[in-house]
Short mmCIF file of C-alpha atoms in Angstrom, two decimals:
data_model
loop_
_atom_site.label_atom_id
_atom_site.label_comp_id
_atom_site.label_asym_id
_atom_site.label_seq_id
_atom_site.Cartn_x
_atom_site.Cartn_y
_atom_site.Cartn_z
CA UNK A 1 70.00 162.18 160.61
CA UNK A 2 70.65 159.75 157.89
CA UNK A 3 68.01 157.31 157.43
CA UNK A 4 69.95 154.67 155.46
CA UNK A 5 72.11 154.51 157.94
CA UNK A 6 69.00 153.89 160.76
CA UNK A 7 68.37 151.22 158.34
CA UNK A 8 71.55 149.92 158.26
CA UNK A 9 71.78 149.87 162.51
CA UNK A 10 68.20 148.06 162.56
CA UNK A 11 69.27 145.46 160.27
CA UNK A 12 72.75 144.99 162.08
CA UNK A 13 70.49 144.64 165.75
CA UNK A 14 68.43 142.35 163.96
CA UNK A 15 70.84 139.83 162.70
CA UNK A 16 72.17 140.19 166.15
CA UNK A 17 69.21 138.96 167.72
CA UNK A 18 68.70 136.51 165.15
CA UNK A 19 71.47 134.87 166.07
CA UNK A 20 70.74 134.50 169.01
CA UNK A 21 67.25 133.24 168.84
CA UNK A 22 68.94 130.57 166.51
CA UNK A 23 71.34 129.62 169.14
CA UNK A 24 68.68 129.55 171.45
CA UNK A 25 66.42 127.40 169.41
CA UNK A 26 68.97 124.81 168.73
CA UNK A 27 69.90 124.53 172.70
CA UNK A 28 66.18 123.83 172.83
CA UNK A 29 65.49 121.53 169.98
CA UNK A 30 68.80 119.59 171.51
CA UNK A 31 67.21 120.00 174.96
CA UNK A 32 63.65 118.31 173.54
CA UNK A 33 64.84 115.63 171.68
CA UNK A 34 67.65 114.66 174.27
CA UNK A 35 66.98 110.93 176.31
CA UNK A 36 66.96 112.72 179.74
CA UNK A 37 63.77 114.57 178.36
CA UNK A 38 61.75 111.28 177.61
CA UNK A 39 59.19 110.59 180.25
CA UNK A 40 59.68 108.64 183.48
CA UNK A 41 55.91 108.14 184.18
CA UNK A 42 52.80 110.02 182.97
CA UNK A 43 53.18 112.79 185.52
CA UNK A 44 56.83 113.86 183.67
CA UNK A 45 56.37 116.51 181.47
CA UNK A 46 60.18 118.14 180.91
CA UNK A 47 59.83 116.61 177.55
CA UNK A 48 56.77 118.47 176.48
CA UNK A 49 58.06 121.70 178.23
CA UNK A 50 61.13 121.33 176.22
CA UNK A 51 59.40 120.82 172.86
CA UNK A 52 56.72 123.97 173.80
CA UNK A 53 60.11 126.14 174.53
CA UNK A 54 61.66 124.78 171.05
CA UNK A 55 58.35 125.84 169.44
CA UNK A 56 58.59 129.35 170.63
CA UNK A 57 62.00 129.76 169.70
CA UNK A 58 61.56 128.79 165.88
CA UNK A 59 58.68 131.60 166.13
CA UNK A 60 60.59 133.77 167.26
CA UNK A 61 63.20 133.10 164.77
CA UNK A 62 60.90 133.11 161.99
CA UNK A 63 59.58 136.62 163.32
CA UNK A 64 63.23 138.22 163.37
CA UNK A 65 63.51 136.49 159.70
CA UNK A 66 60.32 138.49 158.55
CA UNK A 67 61.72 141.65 160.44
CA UNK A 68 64.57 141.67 158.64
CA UNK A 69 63.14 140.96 154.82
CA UNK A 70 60.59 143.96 155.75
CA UNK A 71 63.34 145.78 156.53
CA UNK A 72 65.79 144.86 153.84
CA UNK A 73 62.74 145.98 151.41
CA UNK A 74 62.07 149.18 152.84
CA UNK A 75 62.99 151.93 150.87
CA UNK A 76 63.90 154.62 152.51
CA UNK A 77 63.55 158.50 151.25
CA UNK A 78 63.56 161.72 152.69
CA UNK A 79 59.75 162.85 153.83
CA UNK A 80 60.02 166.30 154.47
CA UNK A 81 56.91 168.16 153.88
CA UNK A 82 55.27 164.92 153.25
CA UNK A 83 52.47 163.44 155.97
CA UNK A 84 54.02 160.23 158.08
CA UNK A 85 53.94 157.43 156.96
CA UNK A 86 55.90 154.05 156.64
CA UNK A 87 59.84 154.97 156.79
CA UNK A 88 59.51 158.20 158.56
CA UNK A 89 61.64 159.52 160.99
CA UNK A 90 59.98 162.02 163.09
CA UNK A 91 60.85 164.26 166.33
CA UNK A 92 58.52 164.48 168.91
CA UNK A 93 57.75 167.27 171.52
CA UNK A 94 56.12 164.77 174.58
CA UNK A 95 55.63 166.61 178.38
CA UNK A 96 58.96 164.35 179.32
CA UNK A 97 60.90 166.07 176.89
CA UNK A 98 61.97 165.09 172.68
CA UNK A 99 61.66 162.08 171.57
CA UNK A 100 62.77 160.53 168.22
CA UNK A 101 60.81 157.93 166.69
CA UNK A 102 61.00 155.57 163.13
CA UNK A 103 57.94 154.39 161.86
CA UNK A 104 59.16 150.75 160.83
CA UNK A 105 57.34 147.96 159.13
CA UNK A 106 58.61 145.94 161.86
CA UNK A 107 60.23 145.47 165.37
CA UNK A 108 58.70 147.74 167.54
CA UNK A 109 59.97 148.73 170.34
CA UNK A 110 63.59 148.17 169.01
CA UNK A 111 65.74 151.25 170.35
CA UNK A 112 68.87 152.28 168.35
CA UNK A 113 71.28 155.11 168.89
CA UNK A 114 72.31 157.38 165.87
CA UNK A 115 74.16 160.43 166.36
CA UNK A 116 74.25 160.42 169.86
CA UNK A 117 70.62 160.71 169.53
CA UNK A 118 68.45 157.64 170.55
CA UNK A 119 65.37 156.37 168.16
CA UNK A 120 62.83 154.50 169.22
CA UNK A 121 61.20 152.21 166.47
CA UNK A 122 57.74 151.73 166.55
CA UNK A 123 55.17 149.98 163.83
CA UNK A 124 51.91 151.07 162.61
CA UNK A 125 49.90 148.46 164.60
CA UNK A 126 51.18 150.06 168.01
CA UNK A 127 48.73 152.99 169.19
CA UNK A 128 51.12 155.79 168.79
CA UNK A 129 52.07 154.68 165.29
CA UNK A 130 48.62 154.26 164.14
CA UNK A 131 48.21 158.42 166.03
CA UNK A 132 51.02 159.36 163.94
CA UNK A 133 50.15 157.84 160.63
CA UNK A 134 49.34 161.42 158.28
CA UNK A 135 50.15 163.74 160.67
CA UNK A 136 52.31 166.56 159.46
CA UNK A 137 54.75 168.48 160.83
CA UNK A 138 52.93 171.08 163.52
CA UNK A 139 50.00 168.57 164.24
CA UNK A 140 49.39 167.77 167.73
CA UNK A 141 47.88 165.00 169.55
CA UNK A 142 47.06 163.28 172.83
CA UNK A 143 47.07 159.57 173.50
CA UNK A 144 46.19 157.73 176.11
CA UNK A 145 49.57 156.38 178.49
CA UNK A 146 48.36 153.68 181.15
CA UNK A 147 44.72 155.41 181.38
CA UNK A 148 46.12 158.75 181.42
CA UNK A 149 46.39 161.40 178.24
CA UNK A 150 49.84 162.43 176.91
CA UNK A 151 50.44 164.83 174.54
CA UNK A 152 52.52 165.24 171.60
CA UNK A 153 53.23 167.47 168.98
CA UNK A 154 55.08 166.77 165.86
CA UNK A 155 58.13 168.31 165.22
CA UNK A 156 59.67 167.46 162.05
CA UNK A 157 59.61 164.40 159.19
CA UNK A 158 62.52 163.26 157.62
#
């Protein structure tokens, strides 16, 4: 599986949502600032709803921003051999079944299909990234699903 290309598909999804989260923020700002949103009485608060929702949305645009320089600045290379770390695509073997997974600086929980095959994209602050970080191909582990164990062994590390 060609990581560049992973890259490449992240990026694309992100600019996607960025987009989006840009149109979304200026429907809000528009939506704040607009003279039906000034208050009738004290009790009237679609103005300050409006300007919390704007607020959000220019996080959330300047999250996708910082997604997208981490990614951008990621340099990918093959990691066979090598323990995981950032930029590693790994298989999993889970009790559901095989499971791909990118370690990204960024974006977790992002899903992307490559080669038929879909990769979930997880971060080192989630707990299974954090589980994975140095494991090498072979390892196993268990981590802890809603209360309850899962297992998962390491397959291989591109």
């Amino acid at each position: 599986m060609d990581k560049t290309h992973l890259q490449t598909l992240i990026i694309d999804k992100l600019l996607t949502d960025l987009r989006i989260a840009k149109d979304a923020l200026k429907a809000s700002h528009e939506a704040a600032t607009h003279a039906e949103s000034k208050a009738e009485n004290k009790y009237d608060t679609r103005g300050l709803e409006a300007a919390y929702l704007a607020d959000g949305q220019r996080r959330r645009v300047a999250e996708i921003e910082a997604a997208l320089a981490s990614y951008r600045n990621l340099s990918v290379r093959d990691l066979t051999g090598e323990p995981i770390r950032l930029g590693a695509l790994v298989s999993l073997e889970l009790a559901s079944g095989f499971r791909w997974v990118f370690l990204g600086p960024d974006a977790a929980g992002m899903s992307v299909k490559v080669d038929q095959a879909e990769v979930l994209v997880i971060s080192p602050h989630s707990p299974l990234g954090r589980a994975l970080l140095g494991c090498r191909e072979g390892d196993e582990g268990e981590l802890l699903v809603d209360g309850r164990p899962q297992q998962y062994g390491v397959l291989t590390i591109y």
